[in-house]
Coordinates of C-alpha atoms in Angstrom, one line a residue:
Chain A
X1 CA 193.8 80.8 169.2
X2 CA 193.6 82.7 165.7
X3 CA 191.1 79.6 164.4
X4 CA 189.3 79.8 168.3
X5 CA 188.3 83.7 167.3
X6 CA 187.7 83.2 163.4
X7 CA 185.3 80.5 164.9
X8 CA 183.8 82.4 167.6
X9 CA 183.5 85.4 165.2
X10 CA 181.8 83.2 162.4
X11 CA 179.4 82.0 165.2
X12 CA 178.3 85.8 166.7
X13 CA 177.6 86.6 162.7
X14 CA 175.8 83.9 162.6
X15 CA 173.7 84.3 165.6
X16 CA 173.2 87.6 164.7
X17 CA 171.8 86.4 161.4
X18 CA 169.5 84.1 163.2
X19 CA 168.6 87.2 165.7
X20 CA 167.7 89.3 162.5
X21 CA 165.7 86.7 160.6
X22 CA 163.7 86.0 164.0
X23 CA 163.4 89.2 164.8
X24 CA 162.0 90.7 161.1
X25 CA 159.9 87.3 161.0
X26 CA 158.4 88.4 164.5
X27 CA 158.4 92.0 163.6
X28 CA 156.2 90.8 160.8
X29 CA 155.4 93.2 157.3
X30 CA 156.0 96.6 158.9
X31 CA 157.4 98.5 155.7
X32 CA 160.2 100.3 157.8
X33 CA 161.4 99.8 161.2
X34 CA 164.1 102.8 161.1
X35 CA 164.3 104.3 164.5
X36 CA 163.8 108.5 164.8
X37 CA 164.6 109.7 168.2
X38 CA 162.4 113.1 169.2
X39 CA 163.6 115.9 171.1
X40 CA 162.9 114.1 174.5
X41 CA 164.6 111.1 173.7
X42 CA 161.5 109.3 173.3
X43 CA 162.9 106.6 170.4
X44 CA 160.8 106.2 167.8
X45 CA 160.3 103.8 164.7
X46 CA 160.0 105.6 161.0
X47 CA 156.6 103.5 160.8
X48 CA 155.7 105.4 164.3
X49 CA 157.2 108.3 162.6
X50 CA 154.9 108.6 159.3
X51 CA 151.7 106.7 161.3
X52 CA 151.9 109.9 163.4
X53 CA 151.9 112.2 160.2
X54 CA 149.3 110.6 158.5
X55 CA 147.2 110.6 161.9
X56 CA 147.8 114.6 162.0
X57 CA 147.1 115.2 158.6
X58 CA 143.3 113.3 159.0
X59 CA 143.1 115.2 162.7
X60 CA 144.1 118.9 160.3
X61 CA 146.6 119.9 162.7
X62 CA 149.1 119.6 160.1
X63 CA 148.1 121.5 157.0
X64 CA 149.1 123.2 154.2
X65 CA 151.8 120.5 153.5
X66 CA 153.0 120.4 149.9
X67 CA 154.0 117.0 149.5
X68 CA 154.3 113.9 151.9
X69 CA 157.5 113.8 153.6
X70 CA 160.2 111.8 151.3
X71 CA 161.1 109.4 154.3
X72 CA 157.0 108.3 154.4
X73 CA 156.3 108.0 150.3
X74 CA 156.5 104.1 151.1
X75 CA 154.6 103.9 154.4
X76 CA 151.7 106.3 152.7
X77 CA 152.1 104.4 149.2
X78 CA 151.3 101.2 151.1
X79 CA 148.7 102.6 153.4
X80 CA 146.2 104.1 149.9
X81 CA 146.7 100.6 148.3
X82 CA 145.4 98.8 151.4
X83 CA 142.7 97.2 152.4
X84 CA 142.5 99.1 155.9
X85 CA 142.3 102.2 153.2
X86 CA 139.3 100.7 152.0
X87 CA 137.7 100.2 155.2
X88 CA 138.7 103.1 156.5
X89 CA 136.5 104.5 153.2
X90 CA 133.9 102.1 153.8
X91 CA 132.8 102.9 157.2
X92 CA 132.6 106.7 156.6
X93 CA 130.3 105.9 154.3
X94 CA 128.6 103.3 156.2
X95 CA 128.0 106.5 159.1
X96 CA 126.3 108.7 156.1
X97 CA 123.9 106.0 155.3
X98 CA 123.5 105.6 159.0
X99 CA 122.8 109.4 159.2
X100 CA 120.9 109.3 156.0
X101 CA 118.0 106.4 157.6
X102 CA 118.0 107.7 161.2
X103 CA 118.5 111.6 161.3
X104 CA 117.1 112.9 158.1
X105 CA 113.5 114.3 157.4
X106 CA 113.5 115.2 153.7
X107 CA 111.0 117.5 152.8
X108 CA 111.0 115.5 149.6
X109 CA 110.2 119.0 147.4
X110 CA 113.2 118.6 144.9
X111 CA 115.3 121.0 147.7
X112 CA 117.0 118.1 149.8
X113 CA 120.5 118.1 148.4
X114 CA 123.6 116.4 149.0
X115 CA 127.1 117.6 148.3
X116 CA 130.0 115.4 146.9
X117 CA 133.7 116.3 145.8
X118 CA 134.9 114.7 142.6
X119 CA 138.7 113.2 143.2
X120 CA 139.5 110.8 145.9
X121 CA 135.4 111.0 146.9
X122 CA 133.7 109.4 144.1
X123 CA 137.0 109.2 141.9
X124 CA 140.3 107.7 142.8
X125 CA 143.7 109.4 141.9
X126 CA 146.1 107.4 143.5
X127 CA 146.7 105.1 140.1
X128 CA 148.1 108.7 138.7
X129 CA 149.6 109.5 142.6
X130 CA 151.4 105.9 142.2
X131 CA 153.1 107.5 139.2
X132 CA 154.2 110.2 141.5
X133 CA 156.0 109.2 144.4
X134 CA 152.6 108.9 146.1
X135 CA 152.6 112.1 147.1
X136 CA 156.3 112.8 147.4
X137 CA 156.6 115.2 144.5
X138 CA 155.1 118.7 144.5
X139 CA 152.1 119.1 143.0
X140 CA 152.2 119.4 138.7
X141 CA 149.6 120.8 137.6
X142 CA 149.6 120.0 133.7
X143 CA 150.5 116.6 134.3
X144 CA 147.7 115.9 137.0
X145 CA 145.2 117.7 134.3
X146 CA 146.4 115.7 131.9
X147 CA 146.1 112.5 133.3
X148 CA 142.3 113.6 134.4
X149 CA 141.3 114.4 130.6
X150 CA 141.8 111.1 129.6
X151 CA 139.0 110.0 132.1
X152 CA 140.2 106.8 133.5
X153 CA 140.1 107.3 137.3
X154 CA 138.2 104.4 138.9
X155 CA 135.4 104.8 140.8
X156 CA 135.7 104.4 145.0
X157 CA 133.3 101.3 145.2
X158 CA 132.1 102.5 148.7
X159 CA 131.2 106.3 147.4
X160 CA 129.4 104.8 144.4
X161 CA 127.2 102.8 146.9
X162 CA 126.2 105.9 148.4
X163 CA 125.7 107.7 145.6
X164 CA 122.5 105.4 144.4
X165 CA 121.1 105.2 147.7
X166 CA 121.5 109.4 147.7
X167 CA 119.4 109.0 144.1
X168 CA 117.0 106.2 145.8
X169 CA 116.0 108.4 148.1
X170 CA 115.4 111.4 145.9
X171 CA 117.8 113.7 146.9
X172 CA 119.4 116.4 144.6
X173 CA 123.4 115.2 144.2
X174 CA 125.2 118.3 143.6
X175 CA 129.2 118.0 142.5
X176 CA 131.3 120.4 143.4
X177 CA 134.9 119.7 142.2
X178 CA 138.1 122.0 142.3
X179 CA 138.8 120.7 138.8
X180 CA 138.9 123.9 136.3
X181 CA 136.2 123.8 133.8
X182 CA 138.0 122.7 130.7
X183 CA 137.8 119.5 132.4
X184 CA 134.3 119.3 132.2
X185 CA 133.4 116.9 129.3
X186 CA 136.6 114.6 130.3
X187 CA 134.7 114.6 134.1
X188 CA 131.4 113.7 133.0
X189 CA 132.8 110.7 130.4
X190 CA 134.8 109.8 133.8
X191 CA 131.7 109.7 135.9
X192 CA 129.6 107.8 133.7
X193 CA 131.6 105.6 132.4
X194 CA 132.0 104.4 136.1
X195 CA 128.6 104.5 137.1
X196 CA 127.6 107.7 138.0
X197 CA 125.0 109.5 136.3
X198 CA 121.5 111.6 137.5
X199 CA 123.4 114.2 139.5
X200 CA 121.2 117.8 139.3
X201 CA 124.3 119.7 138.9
X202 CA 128.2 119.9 138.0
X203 CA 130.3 122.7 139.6
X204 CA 133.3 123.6 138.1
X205 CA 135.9 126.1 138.9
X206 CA 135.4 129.0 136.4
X207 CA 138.4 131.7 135.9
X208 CA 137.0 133.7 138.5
X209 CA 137.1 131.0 140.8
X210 CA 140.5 130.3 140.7
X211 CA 141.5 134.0 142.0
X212 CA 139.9 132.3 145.5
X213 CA 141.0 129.5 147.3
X214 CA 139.3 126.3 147.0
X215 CA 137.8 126.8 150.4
X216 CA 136.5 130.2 149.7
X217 CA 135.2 128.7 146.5
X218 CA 133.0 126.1 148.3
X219 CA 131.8 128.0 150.7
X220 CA 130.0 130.5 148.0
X221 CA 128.8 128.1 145.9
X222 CA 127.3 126.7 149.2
X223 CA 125.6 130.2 150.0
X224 CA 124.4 130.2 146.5
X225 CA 122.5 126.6 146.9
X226 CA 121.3 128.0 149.5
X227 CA 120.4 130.8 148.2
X228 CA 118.4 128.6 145.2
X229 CA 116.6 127.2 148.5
X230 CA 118.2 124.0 149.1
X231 CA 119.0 122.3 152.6
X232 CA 122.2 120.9 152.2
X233 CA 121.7 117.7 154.3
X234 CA 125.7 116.4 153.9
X235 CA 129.1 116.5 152.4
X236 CA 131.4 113.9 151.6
X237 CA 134.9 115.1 150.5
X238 CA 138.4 113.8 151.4
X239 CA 139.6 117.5 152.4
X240 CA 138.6 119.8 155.2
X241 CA 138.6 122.7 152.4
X242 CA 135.4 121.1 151.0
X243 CA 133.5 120.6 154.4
X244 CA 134.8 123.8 157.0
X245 CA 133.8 127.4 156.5
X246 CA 130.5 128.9 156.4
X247 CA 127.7 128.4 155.3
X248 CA 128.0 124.5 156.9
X249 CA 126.0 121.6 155.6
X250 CA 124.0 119.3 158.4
X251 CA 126.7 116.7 158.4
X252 CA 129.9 116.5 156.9
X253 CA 131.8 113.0 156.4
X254 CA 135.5 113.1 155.8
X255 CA 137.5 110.5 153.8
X256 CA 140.9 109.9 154.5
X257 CA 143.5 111.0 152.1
X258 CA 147.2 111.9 153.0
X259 CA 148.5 112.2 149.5
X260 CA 148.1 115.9 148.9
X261 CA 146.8 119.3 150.8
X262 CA 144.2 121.9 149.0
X263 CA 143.4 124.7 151.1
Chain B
X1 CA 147.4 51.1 153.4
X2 CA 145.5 51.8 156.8
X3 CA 148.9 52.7 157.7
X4 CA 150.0 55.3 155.0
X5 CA 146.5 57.0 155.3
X6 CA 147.1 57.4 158.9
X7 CA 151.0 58.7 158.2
X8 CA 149.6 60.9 155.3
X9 CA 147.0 62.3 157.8
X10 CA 149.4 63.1 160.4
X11 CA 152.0 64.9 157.9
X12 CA 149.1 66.8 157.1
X13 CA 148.3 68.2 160.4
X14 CA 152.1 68.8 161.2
X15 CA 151.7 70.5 158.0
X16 CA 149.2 72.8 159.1
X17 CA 150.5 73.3 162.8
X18 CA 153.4 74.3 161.1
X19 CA 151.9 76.5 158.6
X20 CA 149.8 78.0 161.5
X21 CA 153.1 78.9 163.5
X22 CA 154.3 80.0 160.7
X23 CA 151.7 82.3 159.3
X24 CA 151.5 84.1 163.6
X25 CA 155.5 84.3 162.9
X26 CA 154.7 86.4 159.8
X27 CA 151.7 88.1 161.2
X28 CA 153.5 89.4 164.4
X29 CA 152.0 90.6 167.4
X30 CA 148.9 91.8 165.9
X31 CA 146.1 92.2 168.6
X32 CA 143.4 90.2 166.3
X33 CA 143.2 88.5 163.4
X34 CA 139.2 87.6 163.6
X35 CA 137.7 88.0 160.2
X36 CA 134.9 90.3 159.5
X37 CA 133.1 90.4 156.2
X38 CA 131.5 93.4 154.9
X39 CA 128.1 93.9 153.1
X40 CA 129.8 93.6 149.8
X41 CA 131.8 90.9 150.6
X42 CA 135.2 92.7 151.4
X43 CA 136.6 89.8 154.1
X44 CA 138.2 92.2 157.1
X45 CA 140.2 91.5 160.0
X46 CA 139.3 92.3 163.2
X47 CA 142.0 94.5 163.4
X48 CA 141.2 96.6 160.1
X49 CA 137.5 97.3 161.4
X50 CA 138.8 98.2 164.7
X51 CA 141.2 100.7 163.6
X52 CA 138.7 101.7 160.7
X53 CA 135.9 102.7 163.9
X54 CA 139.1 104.6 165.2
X55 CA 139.8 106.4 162.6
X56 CA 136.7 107.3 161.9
X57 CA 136.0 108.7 165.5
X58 CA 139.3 110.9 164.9
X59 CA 137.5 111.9 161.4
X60 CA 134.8 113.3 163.2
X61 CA 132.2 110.8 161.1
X62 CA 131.5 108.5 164.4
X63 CA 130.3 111.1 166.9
X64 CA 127.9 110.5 169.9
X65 CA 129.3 107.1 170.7
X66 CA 128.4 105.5 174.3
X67 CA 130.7 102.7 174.1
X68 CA 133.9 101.8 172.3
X69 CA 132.4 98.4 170.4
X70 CA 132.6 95.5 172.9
X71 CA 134.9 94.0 169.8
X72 CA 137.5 96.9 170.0
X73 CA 138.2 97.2 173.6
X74 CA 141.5 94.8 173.5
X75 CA 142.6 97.1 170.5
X76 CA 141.8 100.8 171.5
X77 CA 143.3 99.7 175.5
X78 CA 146.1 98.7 173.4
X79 CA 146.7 102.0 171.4
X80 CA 145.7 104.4 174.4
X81 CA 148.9 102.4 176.0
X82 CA 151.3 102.4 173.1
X83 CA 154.0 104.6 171.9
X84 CA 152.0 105.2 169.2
X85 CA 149.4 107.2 171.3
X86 CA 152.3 108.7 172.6
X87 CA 154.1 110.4 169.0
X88 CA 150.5 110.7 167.5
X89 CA 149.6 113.5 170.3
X90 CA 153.8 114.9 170.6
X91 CA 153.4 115.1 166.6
X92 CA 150.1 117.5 167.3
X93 CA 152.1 119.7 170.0
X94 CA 155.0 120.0 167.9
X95 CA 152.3 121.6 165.4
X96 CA 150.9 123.9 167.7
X97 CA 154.7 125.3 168.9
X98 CA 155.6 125.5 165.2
X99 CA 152.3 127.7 164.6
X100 CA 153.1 129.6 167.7
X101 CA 156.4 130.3 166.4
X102 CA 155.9 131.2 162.8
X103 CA 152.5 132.5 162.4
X104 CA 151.2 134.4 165.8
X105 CA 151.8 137.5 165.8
X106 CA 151.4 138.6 169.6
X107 CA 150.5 141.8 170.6
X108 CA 151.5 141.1 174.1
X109 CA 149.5 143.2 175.8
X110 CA 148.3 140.8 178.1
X111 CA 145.0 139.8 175.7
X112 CA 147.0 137.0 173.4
X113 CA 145.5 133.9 174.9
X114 CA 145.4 130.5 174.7
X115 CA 142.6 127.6 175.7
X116 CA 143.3 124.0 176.7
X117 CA 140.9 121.5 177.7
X118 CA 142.2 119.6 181.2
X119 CA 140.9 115.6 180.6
X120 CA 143.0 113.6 177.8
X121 CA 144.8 117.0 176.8
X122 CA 146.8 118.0 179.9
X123 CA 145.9 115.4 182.2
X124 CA 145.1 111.7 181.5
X125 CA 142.4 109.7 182.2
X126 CA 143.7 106.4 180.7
X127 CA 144.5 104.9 184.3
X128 CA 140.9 105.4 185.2
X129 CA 139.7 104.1 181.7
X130 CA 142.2 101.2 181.9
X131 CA 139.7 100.5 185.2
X132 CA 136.9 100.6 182.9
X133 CA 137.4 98.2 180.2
X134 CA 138.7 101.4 178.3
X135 CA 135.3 102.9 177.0
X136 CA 133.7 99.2 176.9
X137 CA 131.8 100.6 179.8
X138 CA 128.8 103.2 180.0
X139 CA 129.8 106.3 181.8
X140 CA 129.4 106.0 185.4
X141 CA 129.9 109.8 186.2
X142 CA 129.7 109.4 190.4
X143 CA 133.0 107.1 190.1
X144 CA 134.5 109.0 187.2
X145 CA 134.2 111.7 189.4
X146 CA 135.4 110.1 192.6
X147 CA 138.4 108.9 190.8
X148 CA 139.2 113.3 189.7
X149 CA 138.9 114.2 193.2
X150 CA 141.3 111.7 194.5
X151 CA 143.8 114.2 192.0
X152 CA 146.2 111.3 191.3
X153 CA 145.6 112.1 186.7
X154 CA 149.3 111.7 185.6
X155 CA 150.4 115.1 183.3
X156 CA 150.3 114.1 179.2
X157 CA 154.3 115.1 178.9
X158 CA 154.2 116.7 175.9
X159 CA 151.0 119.1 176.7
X160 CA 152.9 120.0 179.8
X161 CA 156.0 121.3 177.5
X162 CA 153.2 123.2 175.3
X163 CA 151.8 124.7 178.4
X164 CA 155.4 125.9 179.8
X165 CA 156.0 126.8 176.2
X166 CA 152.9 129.3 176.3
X167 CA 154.0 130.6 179.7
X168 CA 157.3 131.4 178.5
X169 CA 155.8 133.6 175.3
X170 CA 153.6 135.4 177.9
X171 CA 149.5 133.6 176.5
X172 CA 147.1 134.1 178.8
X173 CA 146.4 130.2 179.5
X174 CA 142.7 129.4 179.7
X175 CA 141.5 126.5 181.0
X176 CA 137.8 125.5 180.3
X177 CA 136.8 122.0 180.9
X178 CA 133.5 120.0 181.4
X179 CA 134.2 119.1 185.1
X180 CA 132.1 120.5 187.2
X181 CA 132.8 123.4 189.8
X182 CA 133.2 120.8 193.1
X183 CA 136.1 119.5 191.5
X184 CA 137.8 122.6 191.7
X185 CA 139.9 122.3 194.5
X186 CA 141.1 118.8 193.3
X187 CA 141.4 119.7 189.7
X188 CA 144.1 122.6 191.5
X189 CA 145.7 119.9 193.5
X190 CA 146.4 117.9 190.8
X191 CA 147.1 120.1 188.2
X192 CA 149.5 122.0 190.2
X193 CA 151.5 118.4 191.4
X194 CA 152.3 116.9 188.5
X195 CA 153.5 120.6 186.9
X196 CA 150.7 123.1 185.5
X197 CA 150.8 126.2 187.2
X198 CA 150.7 129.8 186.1
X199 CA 147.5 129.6 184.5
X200 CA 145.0 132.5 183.7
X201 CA 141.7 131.2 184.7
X202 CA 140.3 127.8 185.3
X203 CA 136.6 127.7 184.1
X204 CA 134.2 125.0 185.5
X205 CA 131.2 124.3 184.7
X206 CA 128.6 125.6 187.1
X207 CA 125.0 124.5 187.5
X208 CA 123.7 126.5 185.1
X209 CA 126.4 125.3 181.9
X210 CA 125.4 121.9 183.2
X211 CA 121.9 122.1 181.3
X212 CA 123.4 123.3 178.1
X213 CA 125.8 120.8 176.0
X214 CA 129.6 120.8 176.4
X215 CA 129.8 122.5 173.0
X216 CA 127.1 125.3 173.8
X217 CA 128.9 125.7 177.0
X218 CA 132.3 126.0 175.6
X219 CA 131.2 128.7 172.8
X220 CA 130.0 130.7 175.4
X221 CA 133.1 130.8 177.4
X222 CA 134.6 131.9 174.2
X223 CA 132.0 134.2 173.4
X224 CA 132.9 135.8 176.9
X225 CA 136.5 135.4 176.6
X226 CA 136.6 137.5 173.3
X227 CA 134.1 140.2 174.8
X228 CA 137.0 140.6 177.3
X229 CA 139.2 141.6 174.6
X230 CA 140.9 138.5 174.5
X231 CA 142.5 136.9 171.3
X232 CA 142.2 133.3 171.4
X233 CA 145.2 132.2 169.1
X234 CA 144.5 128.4 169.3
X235 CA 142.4 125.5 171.5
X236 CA 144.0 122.2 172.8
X237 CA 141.6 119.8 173.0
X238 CA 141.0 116.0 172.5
X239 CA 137.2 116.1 171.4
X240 CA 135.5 118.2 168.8
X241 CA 132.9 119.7 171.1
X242 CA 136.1 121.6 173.1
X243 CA 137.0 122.9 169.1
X244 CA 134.0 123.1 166.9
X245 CA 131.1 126.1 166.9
X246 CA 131.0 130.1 166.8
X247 CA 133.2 131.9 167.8
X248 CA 136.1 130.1 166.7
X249 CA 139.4 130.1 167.5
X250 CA 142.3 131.5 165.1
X251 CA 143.8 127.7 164.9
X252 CA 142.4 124.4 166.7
X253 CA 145.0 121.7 167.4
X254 CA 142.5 118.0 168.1
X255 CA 144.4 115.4 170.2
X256 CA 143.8 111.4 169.5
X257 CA 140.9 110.1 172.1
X258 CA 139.1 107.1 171.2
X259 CA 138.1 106.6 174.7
X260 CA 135.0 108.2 174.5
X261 CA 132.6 111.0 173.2
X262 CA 131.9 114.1 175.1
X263 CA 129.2 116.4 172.7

């Protein structure tokens, strides 16, 4: 009897081994498969969980966050070294050369300008992110400045690309970066040393422009281009704090990024 | 030897069959594994490109689409239909009740008020689009239409809890929508059965808003609204033209739709 339930025992184990090595080899590489349960009852997994957040942070209906939830550091860590990151980059750009060829009649008078943002638009900073938690740690300041004067970010392949057709086509590339302008030299080494160079102008944030947000900070140095007489034909920035407020550009492209929030 | 050739020969095609079954068992019920290539050589599945043209609809870098690509049809009827869908738009109403809650201050004096859109934010349409080879197909407005005034749209659950949650604080609810004004009986009738009720105003578009865009039209409402005295504390709304232009509204809240593009 004793030996009849060890045995039986032994085998339910066992099948529920086999159930669990079936089941994560049909489940496939999902990085987490924890279930959540929302306040309906609706059950949830934690990939559905932090798919959900990431999709909310790129729709801006969750803001202001000040680091990724802990629970999601892995799903977000895997999602900025992916390739569907990548494409994800890829095709936004892809939709501002499109907009670019079909919808654009430069005036060609050295007024025709084109706005980027520095980090996570034509630099990457998720090798110094990877260092922190992706995301998952608030914000330091004197480490992420550090890390930025020693000028190694890698360039975004895709933002590159659209950078020399921007040049090719004559049109004024104007940076405008929430990096504080003791950073400036470290930047420019950074750019060129990763292939971009012939941009009309740098904008850093000066003392005063720190007592604004970075928002209100784009927005003025928008009016002022403007101002100067350029049409501002796009923007390309990985936050909405780069592309919302007014004065608007023409077009504004978004690229993803769910590591971190400036407002 | 004609023997061992034809031996090694078979052991390697049970060697691929098997590494085939194996590498599906890994893969896991992934909709497509097609591959793409890219310009620059970046080999793609079909699965990355199709999410990448979703996400980038949700970005608000694809606009003015007709179709969903012929390609991605299998893939967005899939999301549209999964739990995904599902805790992507819960996590955007949770957003809006936690803004309700912590940052409105009401005056309550029967001008604090709220506007949703009606399609894909408190009614769905994926029953009709599942008809329709979900966005593969132009729009054909006459059955579009004939399908809202049969007033069978099932409620999205969560917007419904939003909506109750409005009524409960004491918002005016606005609804402004892009159907036009003969469908206002049925839009009622159907609203009303599966659980809205209590609202301020339903707005239609009449033969005049017809001739402007959805956007134009949908300022203008808001333009009226506020020249009422209203305070519009936050839009609902699954495309950008029911969100985007002047005035604006204190807070927008942009539900997942991949379906289609209204501008």
């Amino acid at each position: 009897m004793f030996a009849r339930r060890t045995m039986s025992r032994n085998l339910s184990v066992l099948l529920g081994c086999l159930s669990l090595i079936i089941s994560v080899a049909v489940a496939g590489p999902e990085w987490n498969i924890l279930s959540h349960r929302t306040k309906d009852g609706l059950s949830i997994s934690l990939r559905n969980y932090c798919e959900s957040w990431r999709m909310n942070v790129e729709l801006h209906n969750i803001r202001e966050f000040q680091v990724v939830p802990e629970e999601c550091v892995g799903y977000i860590g895997k999602y900025v070294t992916s390739t569907q990151y990548k494409v994800d980059s890829e095709r936004a750009i892809e939709e501002a050369i499109v907009y670019l060829s079909t919808s654009c009649n430069l005036e060609k008078d050295g007024k025709d300008a084109w706005i980027f943002d520095i980090d996570d638009t034509l630099l990457s900073t998720v090798p110094y992110y990877k260092k922190q938690h992706f995301g998952g740690e608030k914000l330091n300041l004197t480490s992420l400045e550090e890390w930025m004067s020693q000028g190694k970010a890698p360039a975004l392949e895709n933002s590159l690309k659209l950078f020399n057709e921007m040049k090719a086509r004559g049109l004024q590339i104007i940076l405008v970066s929430s990096r504080r302008e003791h950073l400036r030299s470290a930047t420019i080494d950074n750019l060129v040393n990763v292939g971009y160079y012939g941009w009309t102008s740098l904008i850093l944030r000066g003392p005063d422009d720190e007592l604004m947000g970075v928002q209100n900070y784009k927005t003025e140095v928008r009016k002022q281009l403007i101002g100067e007489g350029y049409r501002i034909w796009g923007i390309v920035g990985d936050q909405y704090s780069s592309i919302e407020g007014l004065p608007r550009a023409k077009r504004t492209f978004k690229l993803p990024n769910p590591l971190y929030y400036v407002s």
